[in-house]
Amino acid sequence: MSSRMIRMARPLLALFAGGAMLLPGPALSASSRPKGLAVERVVIVMRHGIRAPLGGEVPDGTRTAAPWPRWPVEESRLTPHGIRALETIAAADRRRFVAQRVLPRNCAAAGTIRIRTNVSDRTIASGEAYARGIAPGCGVAPEHLKAGAIDPIFEPLRARATRFDANEAVAAIERFTGGMAALASRHAAAIALLDRVLGCAPRNTGCTPALPAQVRPAPDGHGIELQGPIRDTSGIAQVLLLQYVEGLPPRDIGWGRADPATLTRLGALHAALFDVFTRAPYMASHQAAILGRHVLETLADPAGPRIEVLMGHDTNVTALAAALRTSLYAPGYAMDDVPPGGAILIEQLRDRESGRRYVRLSYRTQSPQVLRRGGAAVSISGLKMAGCARLCPADRFARILRSRLAD
């Protein structure tokens, strides 16, 4: 995730799981159901690939029974294995788009594929790897702002791109989660499991810093700050997953104490971070505001790219899912824990007979085991936007999504 950010309280999951609707959308009647659909264009909102841990992802003061394993690259950088995995998943996407006739079998015309990345090294490297996989030998290069710039598509709060009120955000998060202490309490079993993996000497306060659970406005008023058990454990859970998908030896994955089932359970701690930073409706409306409008503009532009990739962070993927009011589930991961390379696919389709346009949503991932071994298999599951059918009329999709985005 982008190093500042940022999901939905588990008691509310029943409202969202599997794309369940908060407000039932009108079903298409037999007479209006499209019969011959062609995919016109696709927008892919994607998390970067497998990286080394971020600075501070394991909080200072975390106690372990043994040192952390070393990584082959500097902190936060994409690994060689992560680069190859992105090239592989991009090649799988290419096969899908060629079969849908969105892309030709050879190199597409200039402008057919557009890749926009955030400015961090890991997102730029991810965009470059994806370009090599989706358009091998075709000279597609990702676009991004200059180094040091803040891209509002990917970091709207830092860019001050919306009228964000930090006090209102904190109140909304507290209502949504039931409070930070309650959020931590709901994840007490996973926190205890993480302590067993860390293996620190017994202490009543556990293995991570014993700070009180609270969320508060950032000093500048343009963000929020989280401290306490979820902040401290979420990053550690992510580091353990990254050890596995990077392909580290079993003895180095949680010091041999974290098998895939354990990692899935611990993934709920990482996903809980997004309960605070993206899943609450107020946060979703601001975190997805610029990204969501960009998606709608791309879909509506007849001269735009047929494939656009927005290569960002798990924060971006979860924020868009929250604005759509759907949950993200993939085999091997906790609910709403977006893996490296995970993406929401937004396809615009046209009915050849009536000319009507529709939007179809999917969630595309690779399982932890496939990522670990560098395999090509992908998992694609359908998503529904709350308030519309899976095959959503394009004008209705745009109207609903726009209504959920902040100014």
mmCIF file of C-alpha atoms in Angstrom:
data_model
loop_
_atom_site.group_PDB
_atom_site.id
_atom_site.type_symbol
_atom_site.label_atom_id
_atom_site.label_comp_id
_atom_site.label_asym_id
_atom_site.label_seq_id
_atom_site.Cartn_x
_atom_site.Cartn_y
_atom_site.Cartn_z
ATOM 1 C CA MET A 1 0.000 0.000 0.000
ATOM 2 C CA SER A 2 1.178 3.561 -0.396
ATOM 3 C CA SER A 3 3.137 4.207 2.751
ATOM 4 C CA ARG A 4 0.455 6.312 4.406
ATOM 5 C CA MET A 5 -2.769 4.640 4.033
ATOM 6 C CA ILE A 6 -5.125 2.722 4.285
ATOM 7 C CA ARG A 7 -11.738 -1.609 4.749
ATOM 8 C CA MET A 8 -14.857 -2.696 6.319
ATOM 9 C CA ALA A 9 -15.790 -4.068 9.722
ATOM 10 C CA ARG A 10 -16.278 -7.809 9.564
ATOM 11 C CA PRO A 11 -19.790 -7.675 11.081
ATOM 12 C CA LEU A 12 -20.782 -5.781 7.950
ATOM 13 C CA LEU A 13 -19.322 -8.313 5.539
ATOM 14 C CA ALA A 14 -22.637 -10.032 5.047
ATOM 15 C CA LEU A 15 -23.867 -6.895 3.341
ATOM 16 C CA PHE A 16 -21.104 -7.023 0.760
ATOM 17 C CA ALA A 17 -19.706 -10.527 0.454
ATOM 18 C CA GLY A 18 -19.798 -11.972 -2.993
ATOM 19 C CA GLY A 19 -21.060 -8.695 -4.369
ATOM 20 C CA ALA A 20 -24.325 -8.806 -2.422
ATOM 21 C CA MET A 21 -26.368 -5.657 -2.897
ATOM 22 C CA LEU A 22 -27.173 -3.001 -0.352
ATOM 23 C CA LEU A 23 -29.804 -1.704 -2.757
ATOM 24 C CA PRO A 24 -31.117 -4.221 -5.258
ATOM 25 C CA GLY A 25 -30.531 -3.111 -8.813
ATOM 26 C CA PRO A 26 -33.195 -3.671 -11.427
ATOM 27 C CA ALA A 27 -32.817 -6.955 -13.244
ATOM 28 C CA LEU A 28 -32.709 -6.914 -17.020
ATOM 29 C CA SER A 29 -35.934 -8.203 -18.543
ATOM 30 C CA ALA A 30 -35.756 -10.995 -21.085
ATOM 31 C CA SER A 31 -36.544 -8.532 -23.870
ATOM 32 C CA SER A 32 -33.816 -6.080 -22.838
ATOM 33 C CA ARG A 33 -31.153 -8.661 -22.013
ATOM 34 C CA PRO A 34 -28.307 -8.221 -24.529
ATOM 35 C CA LYS A 35 -27.679 -11.123 -26.874
ATOM 36 C CA GLY A 36 -24.472 -10.237 -28.705
ATOM 37 C CA LEU A 37 -21.939 -8.399 -26.571
ATOM 38 C CA ALA A 38 -18.546 -7.143 -27.671
ATOM 39 C CA VAL A 39 -15.945 -5.804 -25.250
ATOM 40 C CA GLU A 40 -15.040 -2.274 -26.362
ATOM 41 C CA ARG A 41 -12.520 -1.212 -23.755
ATOM 42 C CA VAL A 42 -11.129 -2.246 -20.372
ATOM 43 C CA VAL A 43 -9.792 -0.242 -17.443
ATOM 44 C CA ILE A 44 -7.598 -2.171 -15.004
ATOM 45 C CA VAL A 45 -7.049 -0.773 -11.505
ATOM 46 C CA MET A 46 -4.130 -2.776 -10.195
ATOM 47 C CA ARG A 47 -1.783 -3.168 -7.261
ATOM 48 C CA HIS A 48 1.949 -3.227 -7.958
ATOM 49 C CA GLY A 49 3.922 -6.463 -7.860
ATOM 50 C CA ILE A 50 5.862 -8.355 -5.198
ATOM 51 C CA ARG A 51 8.213 -6.028 -3.312
ATOM 52 C CA ALA A 52 10.571 -5.972 -0.377
ATOM 53 C CA PRO A 53 9.103 -4.686 2.898
ATOM 54 C CA LEU A 54 8.589 -0.944 3.292
ATOM 55 C CA GLY A 55 10.551 1.042 5.821
ATOM 56 C CA GLY A 56 8.546 0.929 9.042
ATOM 57 C CA GLU A 57 6.214 -1.807 7.806
ATOM 58 C CA VAL A 58 7.475 -3.796 10.774
ATOM 59 C CA PRO A 59 7.125 -1.167 13.531
ATOM 60 C CA ASP A 60 10.068 -0.182 15.693
ATOM 61 C CA GLY A 61 9.823 -2.034 18.970
ATOM 62 C CA THR A 62 8.472 -5.251 17.451
ATOM 63 C CA ARG A 63 10.033 -8.201 19.276
ATOM 64 C CA THR A 64 10.930 -11.461 17.518
ATOM 65 C CA ALA A 65 12.695 -14.645 18.555
ATOM 66 C CA ALA A 66 15.168 -14.364 15.662
ATOM 67 C CA PRO A 67 16.291 -11.755 13.111
ATOM 68 C CA TRP A 68 14.177 -11.024 10.040
ATOM 69 C CA PRO A 69 15.378 -12.687 6.803
ATOM 70 C CA ARG A 70 17.206 -10.605 4.216
ATOM 71 C CA TRP A 71 15.690 -9.597 0.880
ATOM 72 C CA PRO A 72 17.435 -9.484 -2.518
ATOM 73 C CA VAL A 73 16.584 -5.796 -3.083
ATOM 74 C CA GLU A 74 16.367 -2.565 -1.097
ATOM 75 C CA GLU A 75 13.270 -1.774 0.938
ATOM 76 C CA SER A 76 10.065 -1.144 -1.046
ATOM 77 C CA ARG A 77 11.650 -2.168 -4.371
ATOM 78 C CA LEU A 78 10.101 -4.701 -6.726
ATOM 79 C CA THR A 79 11.994 -7.996 -6.658
ATOM 80 C CA PRO A 80 13.199 -9.862 -9.773
ATOM 81 C CA HIS A 81 10.656 -12.575 -8.943
ATOM 82 C CA GLY A 82 7.970 -9.902 -8.661
ATOM 83 C CA ILE A 83 8.920 -8.497 -12.062
ATOM 84 C CA ARG A 84 8.651 -11.926 -13.690
ATOM 85 C CA ALA A 85 5.284 -12.542 -11.990
ATOM 86 C CA LEU A 86 3.889 -9.296 -13.424
ATOM 87 C CA GLU A 87 5.141 -10.140 -16.904
ATOM 88 C CA THR A 88 3.394 -13.495 -16.564
ATOM 89 C CA ILE A 89 0.059 -12.093 -15.392
ATOM 90 C CA ALA A 90 0.183 -9.424 -18.107
ATOM 91 C CA ALA A 91 0.681 -12.162 -20.697
ATOM 92 C CA ALA A 92 -2.389 -13.938 -19.288
ATOM 93 C CA ASP A 93 -4.359 -10.688 -19.542
ATOM 94 C CA ARG A 94 -3.174 -10.306 -23.126
ATOM 95 C CA ARG A 95 -4.490 -13.757 -24.039
ATOM 96 C CA ARG A 96 -7.877 -12.819 -22.563
ATOM 97 C CA PHE A 97 -8.019 -9.522 -24.457
ATOM 98 C CA VAL A 98 -6.938 -11.103 -27.741
ATOM 99 C CA ALA A 99 -9.677 -13.730 -27.326
ATOM 100 C CA GLN A 100 -12.164 -10.902 -26.686
ATOM 101 C CA ARG A 101 -10.825 -9.080 -29.776
ATOM 102 C CA VAL A 102 -9.943 -6.039 -27.729
ATOM 103 C CA LEU A 103 -6.316 -6.474 -28.814
ATOM 104 C CA PRO A 104 -4.913 -7.827 -32.082
ATOM 105 C CA ARG A 105 -2.560 -10.799 -32.132
ATOM 106 C CA ASN A 106 0.345 -8.598 -33.169
ATOM 107 C CA CYS A 107 1.316 -5.146 -31.889
ATOM 108 C CA ALA A 108 -1.633 -2.808 -31.458
ATOM 109 C CA ALA A 109 -1.708 0.680 -32.933
ATOM 110 C CA ALA A 110 -0.150 3.451 -30.875
ATOM 111 C CA GLY A 111 -2.504 4.614 -28.134
ATOM 112 C CA THR A 112 -4.439 1.340 -27.935
ATOM 113 C CA ILE A 113 -2.786 0.478 -24.613
ATOM 114 C CA ARG A 114 -2.142 3.142 -21.992
ATOM 115 C CA ILE A 115 -0.397 2.396 -18.712
ATOM 116 C CA ARG A 116 -0.378 5.065 -15.994
ATOM 117 C CA THR A 117 1.588 4.446 -12.806
ATOM 118 C CA ASN A 118 2.107 6.238 -9.553
ATOM 119 C CA VAL A 119 5.504 7.896 -9.094
ATOM 120 C CA SER A 120 7.080 5.373 -6.703
ATOM 121 C CA ASP A 121 9.831 3.123 -7.978
ATOM 122 C CA ARG A 122 7.770 -0.011 -7.342
ATOM 123 C CA THR A 123 4.760 1.194 -9.336
ATOM 124 C CA ILE A 124 6.881 2.423 -12.258
ATOM 125 C CA ALA A 125 8.796 -0.875 -12.366
ATOM 126 C CA SER A 126 5.462 -2.719 -12.181
ATOM 127 C CA GLY A 127 4.120 -0.721 -15.122
ATOM 128 C CA GLU A 128 7.222 -1.490 -17.154
ATOM 129 C CA ALA A 129 6.968 -5.214 -16.397
ATOM 130 C CA TYR A 130 3.264 -5.247 -17.235
ATOM 131 C CA ALA A 131 3.955 -3.465 -20.532
ATOM 132 C CA ARG A 132 6.483 -6.123 -21.534
ATOM 133 C CA GLY A 133 3.955 -8.865 -20.813
ATOM 134 C CA ILE A 134 0.866 -7.365 -22.437
ATOM 135 C CA ALA A 135 2.635 -5.945 -25.488
ATOM 136 C CA PRO A 136 5.926 -7.836 -25.931
ATOM 137 C CA GLY A 137 8.295 -6.101 -28.316
ATOM 138 C CA CYS A 138 5.788 -3.330 -29.048
ATOM 139 C CA GLY A 139 7.481 -0.427 -27.291
ATOM 140 C CA VAL A 140 4.647 0.421 -24.899
ATOM 141 C CA ALA A 141 5.988 2.604 -22.086
ATOM 142 C CA PRO A 142 4.127 3.566 -18.907
ATOM 143 C CA GLU A 143 3.271 7.190 -18.185
ATOM 144 C CA HIS A 144 3.787 8.831 -14.802
ATOM 145 C CA LEU A 145 4.346 12.224 -13.251
ATOM 146 C CA LYS A 146 7.858 13.455 -12.551
ATOM 147 C CA ALA A 147 9.732 12.214 -9.488
ATOM 148 C CA GLY A 148 8.591 13.901 -6.313
ATOM 149 C CA ALA A 149 5.176 14.861 -7.679
ATOM 150 C CA ILE A 150 1.971 13.740 -5.977
ATOM 151 C CA ASP A 151 -0.452 12.077 -8.383
ATOM 152 C CA PRO A 152 -4.045 12.763 -7.279
ATOM 153 C CA ILE A 153 -5.292 9.632 -9.049
ATOM 154 C CA PHE A 154 -3.311 7.467 -6.630
ATOM 155 C CA GLU A 155 -2.824 9.731 -3.585
ATOM 156 C CA PRO A 156 -5.763 12.137 -3.465
ATOM 157 C CA LEU A 157 -5.424 13.016 0.214
ATOM 158 C CA ARG A 158 -1.758 13.971 -0.075
ATOM 159 C CA ALA A 159 -2.575 15.892 -3.245
ATOM 160 C CA ARG A 160 -5.404 17.714 -1.426
ATOM 161 C CA ALA A 161 -7.543 16.931 -4.444
ATOM 162 C CA THR A 162 -10.875 16.844 -2.602
ATOM 163 C CA ARG A 163 -12.546 18.828 0.161
ATOM 164 C CA PHE A 164 -11.459 16.340 2.797
ATOM 165 C CA ASP A 165 -12.367 17.069 6.412
ATOM 166 C CA ALA A 166 -10.190 15.018 8.761
ATOM 167 C CA ASN A 167 -12.497 15.477 11.750
ATOM 168 C CA GLU A 168 -15.487 14.319 9.731
ATOM 169 C CA ALA A 169 -13.413 11.384 8.476
ATOM 170 C CA VAL A 170 -12.487 10.274 11.991
ATOM 171 C CA ALA A 171 -16.127 10.433 13.113
ATOM 172 C CA ALA A 172 -17.207 8.417 10.059
ATOM 173 C CA ILE A 173 -14.520 5.781 10.663
ATOM 174 C CA GLU A 174 -15.508 5.443 14.316
ATOM 175 C CA ARG A 175 -19.156 4.935 13.320
ATOM 176 C CA PHE A 176 -18.262 2.448 10.603
ATOM 177 C CA THR A 177 -15.897 0.307 12.670
ATOM 178 C CA GLY A 178 -17.446 0.742 16.102
ATOM 179 C CA GLY A 179 -14.189 2.320 17.286
ATOM 180 C CA MET A 180 -10.545 1.334 17.161
ATOM 181 C CA ALA A 181 -10.661 -0.688 20.380
ATOM 182 C CA ALA A 182 -13.614 -2.690 19.053
ATOM 183 C CA LEU A 183 -11.839 -3.200 15.726
ATOM 184 C CA ALA A 184 -8.762 -4.547 17.502
ATOM 185 C CA SER A 185 -10.921 -6.737 19.742
ATOM 186 C CA ARG A 186 -12.580 -8.346 16.714
ATOM 187 C CA HIS A 187 -9.116 -9.360 15.510
ATOM 188 C CA ALA A 188 -7.762 -10.517 18.878
ATOM 189 C CA ALA A 189 -7.420 -14.153 17.762
ATOM 190 C CA ALA A 190 -5.378 -13.166 14.692
ATOM 191 C CA ILE A 191 -3.190 -10.866 16.812
ATOM 192 C CA ALA A 192 -2.520 -13.752 19.223
ATOM 193 C CA LEU A 193 -1.667 -15.981 16.260
ATOM 194 C CA LEU A 194 0.784 -13.363 14.995
ATOM 195 C CA ASP A 195 2.455 -13.258 18.413
ATOM 196 C CA ARG A 196 3.008 -17.020 18.179
ATOM 197 C CA VAL A 197 4.607 -16.599 14.749
ATOM 198 C CA LEU A 198 6.851 -13.771 15.954
ATOM 199 C CA GLY A 199 7.883 -16.014 18.846
ATOM 200 C CA CYS A 200 8.984 -13.251 21.212
ATOM 201 C CA ALA A 201 9.675 -13.865 24.883
ATOM 202 C CA PRO A 202 6.434 -13.912 26.877
ATOM 203 C CA ARG A 203 5.097 -10.536 27.942
ATOM 204 C CA ASN A 204 1.543 -9.518 28.753
ATOM 205 C CA THR A 205 1.574 -6.842 26.053
ATOM 206 C CA GLY A 206 2.481 -9.202 23.177
ATOM 207 C CA CYS A 207 5.219 -8.855 20.569
ATOM 208 C CA THR A 208 4.257 -5.515 19.019
ATOM 209 C CA PRO A 209 4.366 -2.026 20.579
ATOM 210 C CA ALA A 210 1.631 -1.590 23.192
ATOM 211 C CA LEU A 211 0.134 1.691 22.000
ATOM 212 C CA PRO A 212 -3.502 2.627 22.640
ATOM 213 C CA ALA A 213 -5.880 2.068 19.732
ATOM 214 C CA GLN A 214 -6.941 5.383 18.233
ATOM 215 C CA VAL A 215 -7.494 7.202 14.961
ATOM 216 C CA ARG A 216 -7.056 10.960 14.805
ATOM 217 C CA PRO A 217 -6.712 13.783 12.289
ATOM 218 C CA ALA A 218 -3.228 14.299 10.893
ATOM 219 C CA PRO A 219 -1.566 17.498 12.133
ATOM 220 C CA ASP A 220 -2.007 19.179 8.738
ATOM 221 C CA GLY A 221 -5.729 18.336 8.670
ATOM 222 C CA HIS A 222 -5.462 16.622 5.281
ATOM 223 C CA GLY A 223 -5.187 13.008 6.386
ATOM 224 C CA ILE A 224 -5.665 10.687 9.321
ATOM 225 C CA GLU A 225 -3.297 8.833 11.608
ATOM 226 C CA LEU A 226 -3.843 5.393 13.101
ATOM 227 C CA GLN A 227 -2.032 3.881 16.048
ATOM 228 C CA GLY A 228 -2.512 0.734 18.061
ATOM 229 C CA PRO A 229 -2.784 -3.000 17.398
ATOM 230 C CA ILE A 230 -4.178 -2.858 13.847
ATOM 231 C CA ARG A 231 -1.584 -0.344 12.664
ATOM 232 C CA ASP A 232 1.225 -2.365 14.255
ATOM 233 C CA THR A 233 0.165 -5.837 13.133
ATOM 234 C CA SER A 234 -1.193 -5.126 9.650
ATOM 235 C CA GLY A 235 2.192 -4.389 8.121
ATOM 236 C CA ILE A 236 3.808 -7.409 9.756
ATOM 237 C CA ALA A 237 1.074 -9.663 8.345
ATOM 238 C CA GLN A 238 1.766 -8.241 4.893
ATOM 239 C CA VAL A 239 5.521 -8.821 5.233
ATOM 240 C CA LEU A 240 4.884 -12.482 6.073
ATOM 241 C CA LEU A 241 2.700 -12.886 2.971
ATOM 242 C CA LEU A 242 5.375 -11.203 0.855
ATOM 243 C CA GLN A 243 7.949 -13.684 2.182
ATOM 244 C CA TYR A 244 5.776 -16.531 0.923
ATOM 245 C CA VAL A 245 4.897 -15.170 -2.519
ATOM 246 C CA GLU A 246 8.504 -14.048 -3.071
ATOM 247 C CA GLY A 247 9.528 -17.694 -2.768
ATOM 248 C CA LEU A 248 11.675 -17.491 0.361
ATOM 249 C CA PRO A 249 12.577 -20.882 1.865
ATOM 250 C CA PRO A 250 9.940 -22.268 4.244
ATOM 251 C CA ARG A 251 12.283 -21.731 7.201
ATOM 252 C CA ASP A 252 12.281 -17.990 6.442
ATOM 253 C CA ILE A 253 8.504 -17.592 6.176
ATOM 254 C CA GLY A 254 7.616 -16.536 9.688
ATOM 255 C CA TRP A 255 10.694 -18.456 10.883
ATOM 256 C CA GLY A 256 9.029 -21.675 9.734
ATOM 257 C CA ARG A 257 5.867 -20.964 11.731
ATOM 258 C CA ALA A 258 3.632 -19.522 8.977
ATOM 259 C CA ASP A 259 2.073 -21.981 6.541
ATOM 260 C CA PRO A 260 -0.422 -20.838 3.858
ATOM 261 C CA ALA A 261 -3.447 -21.328 6.135
ATOM 262 C CA THR A 262 -1.800 -19.220 8.830
ATOM 263 C CA LEU A 263 -0.980 -16.501 6.308
ATOM 264 C CA THR A 264 -4.609 -16.365 5.192
ATOM 265 C CA ARG A 265 -5.764 -15.890 8.784
ATOM 266 C CA LEU A 266 -3.138 -13.212 9.385
ATOM 267 C CA GLY A 267 -4.186 -11.476 6.179
ATOM 268 C CA ALA A 268 -7.302 -10.299 8.011
ATOM 269 C CA LEU A 269 -5.018 -7.986 10.015
ATOM 270 C CA HIS A 270 -3.692 -6.353 6.870
ATOM 271 C CA ALA A 271 -7.198 -6.093 5.450
ATOM 272 C CA ALA A 272 -8.407 -4.468 8.688
ATOM 273 C CA LEU A 273 -6.203 -1.478 7.885
ATOM 274 C CA PHE A 274 -8.582 -0.671 5.041
ATOM 275 C CA ASP A 275 -11.534 -0.649 7.447
ATOM 276 C CA VAL A 276 -9.947 2.594 8.559
ATOM 277 C CA PHE A 277 -8.381 4.078 5.451
ATOM 278 C CA THR A 278 -10.698 3.133 2.576
ATOM 279 C CA ARG A 279 -13.786 1.081 3.464
ATOM 280 C CA ALA A 280 -15.801 3.629 5.431
ATOM 281 C CA PRO A 281 -18.059 5.393 2.886
ATOM 282 C CA TYR A 282 -16.632 8.831 3.706
ATOM 283 C CA MET A 283 -13.074 7.578 3.161
ATOM 284 C CA ALA A 284 -14.050 5.667 0.002
ATOM 285 C CA SER A 285 -15.663 8.760 -1.474
ATOM 286 C CA HIS A 286 -12.431 10.731 -1.116
ATOM 287 C CA GLN A 287 -9.855 7.986 -1.697
ATOM 288 C CA ALA A 288 -11.570 6.885 -4.931
ATOM 289 C CA ALA A 289 -12.692 10.331 -6.096
ATOM 290 C CA ILE A 290 -10.089 11.201 -8.724
ATOM 291 C CA LEU A 291 -9.471 7.576 -9.683
ATOM 292 C CA GLY A 292 -13.188 6.890 -10.136
ATOM 293 C CA ARG A 293 -13.766 9.954 -12.289
ATOM 294 C CA HIS A 294 -10.741 9.055 -14.389
ATOM 295 C CA VAL A 295 -12.183 5.565 -14.958
ATOM 296 C CA LEU A 296 -15.508 7.047 -16.070
ATOM 297 C CA GLU A 297 -13.805 9.507 -18.411
ATOM 298 C CA THR A 298 -11.788 6.709 -20.019
ATOM 299 C CA LEU A 299 -14.867 4.545 -20.544
ATOM 300 C CA ALA A 300 -16.766 7.454 -22.100
ATOM 301 C CA ASP A 301 -13.994 8.588 -24.460
ATOM 302 C CA PRO A 302 -14.481 7.015 -27.917
ATOM 303 C CA ALA A 303 -10.954 8.096 -28.856
ATOM 304 C CA GLY A 304 -9.416 6.745 -25.654
ATOM 305 C CA PRO A 305 -7.305 3.615 -25.217
ATOM 306 C CA ARG A 306 -8.922 0.211 -25.538
ATOM 307 C CA ILE A 307 -6.874 -0.971 -22.562
ATOM 308 C CA GLU A 308 -5.908 1.350 -19.720
ATOM 309 C CA VAL A 309 -3.908 0.136 -16.734
ATOM 310 C CA LEU A 310 -3.772 2.254 -13.577
ATOM 311 C CA MET A 311 -0.849 0.780 -11.633
ATOM 312 C CA GLY A 312 -1.056 1.831 -8.025
ATOM 313 C CA HIS A 313 -1.462 0.337 -4.580
ATOM 314 C CA ASP A 314 -3.783 -1.880 -2.551
ATOM 315 C CA THR A 315 -5.256 1.345 -1.196
ATOM 316 C CA ASN A 316 -6.453 2.268 -4.692
ATOM 317 C CA VAL A 317 -8.000 -1.144 -5.361
ATOM 318 C CA THR A 318 -9.789 -1.307 -1.999
ATOM 319 C CA ALA A 319 -10.992 2.299 -2.276
ATOM 320 C CA LEU A 320 -12.561 1.637 -5.673
ATOM 321 C CA ALA A 321 -14.165 -1.568 -4.355
ATOM 322 C CA ALA A 322 -15.560 0.380 -1.408
ATOM 323 C CA ALA A 323 -16.985 3.059 -3.709
ATOM 324 C CA LEU A 324 -18.583 0.275 -5.753
ATOM 325 C CA ARG A 325 -19.784 -1.195 -2.428
ATOM 326 C CA THR A 326 -18.523 -4.648 -3.145
ATOM 327 C CA SER A 327 -16.013 -6.916 -1.405
ATOM 328 C CA LEU A 328 -12.939 -8.564 -2.841
ATOM 329 C CA TYR A 329 -12.399 -12.272 -2.275
ATOM 330 C CA ALA A 330 -9.774 -14.457 -3.907
ATOM 331 C CA PRO A 331 -8.661 -18.001 -3.030
ATOM 332 C CA GLY A 332 -5.849 -18.056 -0.493
ATOM 333 C CA TYR A 333 -6.353 -14.524 0.830
ATOM 334 C CA ALA A 334 -8.404 -12.882 3.542
ATOM 335 C CA MET A 335 -11.462 -10.940 2.428
ATOM 336 C CA ASP A 336 -10.407 -7.561 0.979
ATOM 337 C CA ASP A 337 -6.683 -8.306 1.295
ATOM 338 C CA VAL A 338 -5.484 -7.413 -2.211
ATOM 339 C CA PRO A 339 -2.415 -9.431 -3.269
ATOM 340 C CA PRO A 340 0.481 -8.148 -5.356
ATOM 341 C CA GLY A 341 -0.729 -7.813 -8.943
ATOM 342 C CA GLY A 342 -4.390 -8.050 -7.893
ATOM 343 C CA ALA A 343 -6.749 -5.927 -9.991
ATOM 344 C CA ILE A 344 -10.310 -4.823 -10.581
ATOM 345 C CA LEU A 345 -11.227 -5.118 -14.271
ATOM 346 C CA ILE A 346 -13.837 -2.668 -15.545
ATOM 347 C CA GLU A 347 -15.033 -3.798 -18.978
ATOM 348 C CA GLN A 348 -17.307 -1.743 -21.207
ATOM 349 C CA LEU A 349 -19.354 -3.888 -23.578
ATOM 350 C CA ARG A 350 -21.605 -2.990 -26.494
ATOM 351 C CA ASP A 351 -24.699 -4.898 -27.592
ATOM 352 C CA ARG A 352 -24.215 -5.416 -31.331
ATOM 353 C CA GLU A 353 -27.981 -5.466 -31.946
ATOM 354 C CA SER A 354 -29.230 -2.533 -29.872
ATOM 355 C CA GLY A 355 -26.052 -0.473 -29.572
ATOM 356 C CA ARG A 356 -26.559 -0.214 -25.801
ATOM 357 C CA ARG A 357 -23.473 -0.212 -23.613
ATOM 358 C CA TYR A 358 -22.910 -2.065 -20.344
ATOM 359 C CA VAL A 359 -20.217 -2.298 -17.689
ATOM 360 C CA ARG A 360 -19.008 -5.584 -16.223
ATOM 361 C CA LEU A 361 -16.742 -5.831 -13.169
ATOM 362 C CA SER A 362 -14.301 -8.592 -12.249
ATOM 363 C CA TYR A 363 -11.553 -9.216 -9.711
ATOM 364 C CA ARG A 364 -8.386 -10.777 -11.129
ATOM 365 C CA THR A 365 -5.697 -12.335 -8.925
ATOM 366 C CA GLN A 366 -3.194 -15.144 -8.682
ATOM 367 C CA SER A 367 -3.232 -17.462 -5.683
ATOM 368 C CA PRO A 368 -0.333 -17.332 -3.198
ATOM 369 C CA GLN A 369 0.888 -20.706 -4.448
ATOM 370 C CA VAL A 370 0.850 -19.602 -8.097
ATOM 371 C CA LEU A 371 2.656 -16.358 -7.275
ATOM 372 C CA ARG A 372 5.249 -18.268 -5.258
ATOM 373 C CA ARG A 373 6.124 -20.645 -8.084
ATOM 374 C CA GLY A 374 5.783 -18.064 -10.859
ATOM 375 C CA GLY A 375 2.873 -19.838 -12.539
ATOM 376 C CA ALA A 376 0.489 -18.478 -15.154
ATOM 377 C CA ALA A 377 -2.896 -19.473 -13.685
ATOM 378 C CA VAL A 378 -5.216 -16.597 -12.795
ATOM 379 C CA SER A 379 -8.448 -16.398 -10.826
ATOM 380 C CA ILE A 380 -11.197 -14.130 -12.186
ATOM 381 C CA SER A 381 -14.359 -13.663 -10.147
ATOM 382 C CA GLY A 382 -17.342 -11.506 -10.981
ATOM 383 C CA LEU A 383 -18.180 -8.406 -8.949
ATOM 384 C CA LYS A 384 -21.420 -6.442 -8.634
ATOM 385 C CA MET A 385 -21.789 -2.777 -7.904
ATOM 386 C CA ALA A 386 -24.390 -2.195 -5.207
ATOM 387 C CA GLY A 387 -27.473 -0.827 -6.906
ATOM 388 C CA CYS A 388 -27.017 -2.495 -10.286
ATOM 389 C CA ALA A 389 -26.928 -5.889 -11.966
ATOM 390 C CA ARG A 390 -23.622 -7.614 -12.773
ATOM 391 C CA LEU A 391 -24.135 -6.457 -16.362
ATOM 392 C CA CYS A 392 -24.852 -2.839 -15.535
ATOM 393 C CA PRO A 393 -26.107 -0.329 -18.127
ATOM 394 C CA ALA A 394 -23.198 2.040 -18.691
ATOM 395 C CA ASP A 395 -25.163 5.208 -18.003
ATOM 396 C CA ARG A 396 -26.488 3.785 -14.731
ATOM 397 C CA PHE A 397 -23.009 2.617 -13.727
ATOM 398 C CA ALA A 398 -21.604 6.099 -14.320
ATOM 399 C CA ARG A 399 -24.450 7.796 -12.469
ATOM 400 C CA ILE A 400 -24.175 5.562 -9.387
ATOM 401 C CA LEU A 401 -20.392 5.653 -9.147
ATOM 402 C CA ARG A 402 -20.246 9.408 -9.659
ATOM 403 C CA SER A 403 -22.781 9.894 -6.856
ATOM 404 C CA ARG A 404 -20.395 8.122 -4.452
ATOM 405 C CA LEU A 405 -17.323 10.239 -5.229
ATOM 406 C CA ALA A 406 -16.418 13.333 -3.242
ATOM 407 C CA ASP A 407 -15.755 16.740 -4.771
#
